[in-house]
Amino acid sequence: MNEYTSKYVRPPPTHPVPFAGFKFAKIPSREPVERRLNQALKKTREATTLTVTIIRAEWGEGKTDAFERYIKPEVESHGDIAYLVSTSTIINKLSKASVLLPTSPPESVTLLSIIFYSIKDELIYRNEDCSRFPDENIHKDPYTYITKVLQNHLTAKTKKRMYIFIDEFEEILIHPPEVQKKFLSGLKELINGQLKIIHTDGEFQGCVHFFIACTPYAYNRLKEDVALKEIFGSISSRIGTNIIDLPQISRNEAIQFLLDILRYCYNGKLPTPLPIKNAGVLNGISTISQRNLRPMIQLFALVKAML
């Protein structure tokens, strides 16, 4: 016997998915993470030093999502600035530091200048505006370069802040120990306030903050590595509770999210019979999309168009 259902009233939402889902289709496990991120950002606005927050999750579980869907929009809503940069880009430049920075500056200056070079390169690659990052061939002294970048971004009147999201920190593990040590030593010096311009009473005190995304495996490897644990242990002690664990979206949450999206398509009231009678379809969508929210909606829209 053939069964017929009602045609959907509207398509799935096309606007960006918030980090914890929509008001009508929430992801409960993301809500405490969102609160922790909000608390971390609030601390940075009160800080007079550089702060580091680690976002810890398995590969593909939404660390970059945390930046794109929560940190960046929240930062920009306060008039501040946020950049994402990959660890691999930083490491590739850091391995050439002796050529790029022949004056052998302190590790804190080396790391921050290399991070700024890396951000600029990635902006150019994505064809985005990089005009606030000056030509390093003109400003060859790395300290002068850092100062110029900060002046171009941050002003005393607005007290803007710059947030740098260092993605895929686990990439550091595939590089030589001397490069790992150089990165971590620079990070340690920055946290300890050895770059005075962004530290307490400096011209840009409390204006630069890092979020570092890494896997639990990478975090534990760095803590246990004989050659690195002293440096990383010092970093961990200064970071303290600024570690945010991001759990995987469960299968049940993903399926409920898709059901809520389906309900949205029918203005809040599901028809009888349902247009998707087998939960295996929803499970398939969540599995193929690896339970990432945007791909889930995109796949759901394709399936819906075929109904």
Short mmCIF file of C-alpha atoms in Angstrom, two decimals:
data_model
loop_
_atom_site.label_atom_id
_atom_site.label_comp_id
_atom_site.label_asym_id
_atom_site.label_seq_id
_atom_site.Cartn_x
_atom_site.Cartn_y
_atom_site.Cartn_z
CA MET A 1 0.00 0.00 0.00
CA ASN A 2 1.39 3.39 -1.02
CA GLU A 3 1.70 6.09 1.61
CA TYR A 4 1.96 9.81 0.99
CA THR A 5 3.19 12.60 3.18
CA SER A 6 3.12 16.37 3.01
CA LYS A 7 5.72 18.35 1.10
CA TYR A 8 8.07 20.32 3.31
CA VAL A 9 7.17 23.99 3.89
CA ARG A 10 10.72 25.38 3.73
CA PRO A 11 14.19 24.06 3.01
CA PRO A 12 16.77 23.37 5.73
CA PRO A 13 18.42 26.52 7.14
CA THR A 14 21.13 27.98 4.89
CA HIS A 15 22.64 30.44 7.40
CA PRO A 16 25.77 29.40 9.35
CA VAL A 17 25.24 26.84 12.09
CA PRO A 18 26.10 28.19 15.57
CA PHE A 19 28.64 26.14 17.53
CA ALA A 20 26.02 24.57 19.83
CA GLY A 21 23.37 24.30 17.12
CA PHE A 22 20.30 26.40 16.41
CA LYS A 23 17.71 27.44 18.99
CA PHE A 24 15.37 24.89 17.39
CA ALA A 25 18.04 22.20 16.93
CA LYS A 26 20.57 22.18 19.75
CA ILE A 27 23.60 20.02 20.46
CA PRO A 28 23.49 19.65 24.28
CA SER A 29 27.10 18.43 24.65
CA ARG A 30 28.36 21.62 23.00
CA GLU A 31 26.60 23.95 25.47
CA PRO A 32 29.05 23.46 28.42
CA VAL A 33 31.95 23.86 25.95
CA GLU A 34 30.41 27.11 24.74
CA ARG A 35 30.19 28.32 28.35
CA ARG A 36 33.87 27.42 28.94
CA LEU A 37 34.88 29.29 25.78
CA ASN A 38 32.88 32.29 26.94
CA GLN A 39 34.63 32.20 30.33
CA ALA A 40 38.04 31.94 28.63
CA LEU A 41 37.29 34.97 26.45
CA LYS A 42 36.04 36.92 29.45
CA LYS A 43 39.36 36.24 31.24
CA THR A 44 41.32 37.56 28.27
CA ARG A 45 39.44 40.86 28.40
CA GLU A 46 40.56 41.31 31.99
CA ALA A 47 44.14 40.09 31.45
CA THR A 48 47.23 42.27 31.24
CA THR A 49 49.40 39.44 29.87
CA LEU A 50 49.25 36.96 27.00
CA THR A 51 46.97 34.03 27.82
CA VAL A 52 46.92 30.56 26.26
CA THR A 53 43.86 28.31 26.12
CA ILE A 54 44.14 24.75 24.85
CA ILE A 55 41.18 23.17 23.06
CA ARG A 56 41.68 19.43 23.28
CA ALA A 57 39.79 16.96 21.07
CA GLU A 58 40.36 14.09 18.69
CA TRP A 59 41.03 14.84 15.04
CA GLY A 60 37.89 15.93 13.17
CA GLU A 61 35.82 16.48 16.32
CA GLY A 62 35.19 20.21 15.88
CA LYS A 63 38.22 22.14 17.15
CA THR A 64 38.26 24.35 14.05
CA ASP A 65 34.47 24.59 14.37
CA ALA A 66 34.99 26.08 17.83
CA PHE A 67 36.98 28.87 16.20
CA GLU A 68 34.78 29.46 13.17
CA ARG A 69 31.40 29.11 14.89
CA TYR A 70 32.06 30.56 18.32
CA ILE A 71 35.42 32.20 19.00
CA LYS A 72 35.70 34.31 15.83
CA PRO A 73 32.08 35.60 15.84
CA GLU A 74 32.24 36.32 19.58
CA VAL A 75 35.60 38.09 19.29
CA GLU A 76 34.46 40.20 16.34
CA SER A 77 31.21 41.13 18.11
CA HIS A 78 33.41 42.92 20.67
CA GLY A 79 35.33 44.77 17.96
CA ASP A 80 38.40 42.56 18.35
CA ILE A 81 40.35 40.57 15.76
CA ALA A 82 40.76 36.81 15.28
CA TYR A 83 43.08 34.86 13.01
CA LEU A 84 43.45 31.14 12.37
CA VAL A 85 46.87 29.79 11.43
CA SER A 86 48.02 26.21 11.00
CA THR A 87 50.85 24.76 13.05
CA SER A 88 52.45 23.33 9.92
CA THR A 89 52.84 26.81 8.39
CA ILE A 90 54.43 28.13 11.59
CA ILE A 91 56.77 25.13 11.90
CA ASN A 92 57.87 25.36 8.28
CA LYS A 93 58.91 28.98 8.81
CA LEU A 94 60.33 28.33 12.26
CA SER A 95 62.65 25.70 10.78
CA LYS A 96 64.10 28.48 8.60
CA ALA A 97 64.35 31.01 11.44
CA SER A 98 68.11 31.37 11.14
CA VAL A 99 67.63 32.59 7.56
CA LEU A 100 64.46 34.63 8.11
CA LEU A 101 65.77 36.18 11.35
CA PRO A 102 69.57 36.27 11.04
CA THR A 103 69.96 38.50 14.12
CA SER A 104 68.98 35.54 16.38
CA PRO A 105 66.42 37.39 18.53
CA PRO A 106 64.98 35.93 21.77
CA GLU A 107 62.70 32.93 21.31
CA SER A 108 59.61 34.97 22.23
CA VAL A 109 60.33 37.51 19.48
CA THR A 110 61.20 34.73 17.04
CA LEU A 111 57.95 32.83 17.63
CA LEU A 112 55.58 35.80 17.49
CA SER A 113 57.22 37.28 14.39
CA ILE A 114 57.11 33.86 12.69
CA ILE A 115 53.43 33.50 13.64
CA PHE A 116 52.72 36.90 12.08
CA TYR A 117 54.62 35.92 8.90
CA SER A 118 52.58 32.69 8.79
CA ILE A 119 49.23 34.45 9.22
CA LYS A 120 50.14 36.80 6.39
CA ASP A 121 51.09 33.89 4.10
CA GLU A 122 47.82 32.08 4.80
CA LEU A 123 45.79 35.25 4.19
CA ILE A 124 47.54 35.68 0.83
CA TYR A 125 46.87 32.02 -0.02
CA ARG A 126 43.15 32.46 0.77
CA ASN A 127 43.10 35.74 -1.19
CA GLU A 128 42.11 37.68 1.95
CA ASP A 129 43.19 41.14 3.09
CA CYS A 130 46.71 41.10 4.54
CA SER A 131 47.36 44.85 4.38
CA ARG A 132 47.81 45.15 8.15
CA PHE A 133 50.86 42.88 7.97
CA PRO A 134 53.73 44.98 6.58
CA ASP A 135 56.44 43.80 4.23
CA GLU A 136 59.02 41.93 6.32
CA ASN A 137 61.70 42.92 3.80
CA ILE A 138 61.17 46.57 4.80
CA HIS A 139 60.88 45.89 8.55
CA LYS A 140 63.77 43.43 8.82
CA ASP A 141 64.20 43.76 12.58
CA PRO A 142 61.67 41.25 14.03
CA TYR A 143 60.89 43.38 17.09
CA THR A 144 60.14 46.37 14.85
CA TYR A 145 58.00 44.12 12.65
CA ILE A 146 55.98 42.87 15.64
CA THR A 147 55.48 46.44 16.85
CA LYS A 148 54.28 47.55 13.42
CA VAL A 149 51.82 44.64 13.14
CA LEU A 150 50.40 45.45 16.58
CA GLN A 151 50.15 49.17 15.74
CA ASN A 152 48.30 48.32 12.53
CA HIS A 153 45.78 46.17 14.39
CA LEU A 154 45.43 47.58 17.88
CA THR A 155 45.02 51.12 19.12
CA ALA A 156 45.14 52.54 22.61
CA LYS A 157 41.77 54.25 22.11
CA THR A 158 39.78 51.13 21.27
CA LYS A 159 41.89 48.65 23.31
CA LYS A 160 41.32 46.04 20.63
CA ARG A 161 42.64 42.55 21.19
CA MET A 162 44.08 40.01 18.79
CA TYR A 163 43.20 36.34 19.14
CA ILE A 164 45.35 33.78 17.32
CA PHE A 165 43.95 30.28 16.89
CA ILE A 166 46.82 27.84 16.26
CA ASP A 167 45.22 24.85 14.55
CA GLU A 168 46.36 21.21 14.40
CA PHE A 169 49.07 21.55 17.05
CA GLU A 170 49.58 17.80 16.84
CA GLU A 171 51.52 18.51 13.62
CA ILE A 172 54.44 19.56 15.84
CA LEU A 173 55.11 15.87 16.61
CA ILE A 174 56.25 15.03 13.07
CA HIS A 175 59.01 17.65 13.10
CA PRO A 176 62.56 17.43 14.50
CA PRO A 177 63.00 17.84 18.27
CA GLU A 178 65.03 21.06 17.88
CA VAL A 179 62.12 22.75 16.05
CA GLN A 180 59.64 21.47 18.66
CA LYS A 181 61.87 22.86 21.40
CA LYS A 182 62.17 26.21 19.62
CA PHE A 183 58.38 26.54 19.33
CA LEU A 184 57.75 25.57 22.95
CA SER A 185 60.58 27.76 24.27
CA GLY A 186 59.10 30.75 22.42
CA LEU A 187 55.66 29.97 23.81
CA LYS A 188 57.07 29.66 27.33
CA GLU A 189 58.84 33.03 27.04
CA LEU A 190 55.67 34.70 25.74
CA ILE A 191 53.62 33.30 28.65
CA ASN A 192 56.32 34.38 31.12
CA GLY A 193 56.15 37.95 29.84
CA GLN A 194 59.58 38.17 28.26
CA LEU A 195 58.18 40.12 25.31
CA LYS A 196 57.48 43.28 27.31
CA ILE A 197 55.43 45.11 24.67
CA ILE A 198 52.46 42.72 25.16
CA HIS A 199 53.01 42.13 28.87
CA THR A 200 51.87 44.10 31.95
CA ASP A 201 52.65 47.83 31.56
CA GLY A 202 53.72 47.31 27.92
CA GLU A 203 52.24 49.39 25.11
CA PHE A 204 49.96 46.49 24.12
CA GLN A 205 49.53 44.77 27.49
CA GLY A 206 46.96 41.97 27.41
CA CYS A 207 46.18 42.54 23.74
CA VAL A 208 47.43 39.22 22.28
CA HIS A 209 45.97 35.83 23.18
CA PHE A 210 46.39 32.28 21.86
CA PHE A 211 43.98 29.39 21.45
CA ILE A 212 45.81 26.16 20.64
CA ALA A 213 43.91 23.19 19.18
CA CYS A 214 45.47 19.78 19.74
CA THR A 215 44.58 16.12 20.19
CA PRO A 216 44.79 14.42 23.61
CA TYR A 217 47.50 12.14 22.22
CA ALA A 218 49.69 15.10 21.18
CA TYR A 219 49.13 16.84 24.52
CA ASN A 220 50.17 13.72 26.46
CA ARG A 221 53.16 13.05 24.19
CA LEU A 222 54.50 16.55 24.79
CA LYS A 223 54.01 16.17 28.54
CA GLU A 224 55.87 12.86 28.63
CA ASP A 225 58.65 13.51 26.11
CA VAL A 226 61.99 13.38 27.95
CA ALA A 227 63.49 16.25 25.95
CA LEU A 228 60.40 18.48 26.11
CA LYS A 229 58.54 17.73 29.33
CA GLU A 230 60.42 20.34 31.36
CA ILE A 231 59.46 23.14 28.95
CA PHE A 232 55.94 21.82 28.31
CA GLY A 233 55.43 21.16 32.02
CA SER A 234 56.21 24.80 32.73
CA ILE A 235 53.75 25.87 30.01
CA SER A 236 51.06 23.53 31.40
CA SER A 237 51.47 24.89 34.92
CA ARG A 238 51.01 28.46 33.66
CA ILE A 239 47.99 27.52 31.53
CA GLY A 240 46.40 25.86 34.58
CA THR A 241 42.70 25.24 34.05
CA ASN A 242 42.65 26.90 30.62
CA ILE A 243 42.17 23.52 28.95
CA ILE A 244 38.82 22.91 27.29
CA ASP A 245 37.94 19.34 26.30
CA LEU A 246 35.62 19.07 23.32
CA PRO A 247 33.60 15.82 23.34
CA GLN A 248 32.47 14.05 20.21
CA ILE A 249 28.87 14.69 19.16
CA SER A 250 27.10 11.44 19.98
CA ARG A 251 25.11 9.44 17.43
CA ASN A 252 21.90 10.12 19.35
CA GLU A 253 22.60 13.87 19.40
CA ALA A 254 23.30 13.86 15.67
CA ILE A 255 20.09 11.99 14.85
CA GLN A 256 18.04 14.24 17.15
CA PHE A 257 19.64 17.28 15.49
CA LEU A 258 18.56 16.01 12.07
CA LEU A 259 15.04 15.30 13.35
CA ASP A 260 14.87 18.86 14.68
CA ILE A 261 16.01 20.16 11.28
CA LEU A 262 13.27 18.07 9.66
CA ARG A 263 10.75 19.55 12.10
CA TYR A 264 12.03 23.03 11.14
CA CYS A 265 11.31 22.23 7.48
CA TYR A 266 7.68 21.64 8.47
CA ASN A 267 7.36 24.80 10.58
CA GLY A 268 7.68 22.91 13.85
CA LYS A 269 5.15 20.15 13.24
CA LEU A 270 6.14 16.82 11.70
CA PRO A 271 3.61 15.29 9.28
CA THR A 272 2.15 11.80 9.46
CA PRO A 273 3.55 9.64 8.04
CA LEU A 274 7.09 10.94 8.33
CA PRO A 275 8.89 11.61 5.04
CA ILE A 276 11.86 9.58 6.31
CA LYS A 277 10.54 6.36 7.78
CA ASN A 278 13.86 4.64 8.47
CA ALA A 279 16.25 6.04 11.11
CA GLY A 280 19.02 4.37 9.12
CA VAL A 281 18.86 7.27 6.65
CA LEU A 282 19.56 9.79 9.42
CA ASN A 283 22.23 7.55 10.88
CA GLY A 284 23.84 7.31 7.44
CA ILE A 285 23.89 11.11 7.09
CA SER A 286 25.49 11.53 10.53
CA THR A 287 28.11 8.84 9.79
CA ILE A 288 29.10 10.15 6.34
CA SER A 289 29.36 13.72 7.65
CA GLN A 290 31.37 12.51 10.70
CA ARG A 291 28.72 14.29 12.80
CA ASN A 292 29.95 17.71 11.74
CA LEU A 293 27.01 20.08 11.73
CA ARG A 294 27.41 21.89 8.41
CA PRO A 295 28.01 18.73 6.32
CA MET A 296 25.07 17.08 8.11
CA ILE A 297 22.72 19.85 6.97
CA GLN A 298 24.18 19.83 3.45
CA LEU A 299 23.68 16.06 3.11
CA PHE A 300 20.24 16.31 4.68
CA ALA A 301 19.26 18.95 2.09
CA LEU A 302 20.38 16.63 -0.73
CA VAL A 303 18.31 13.77 0.67
CA LYS A 304 15.33 16.08 1.22
CA ALA A 305 15.51 17.28 -2.40
CA MET A 306 15.11 13.68 -3.56
CA LEU A 307 11.96 13.04 -1.52
#
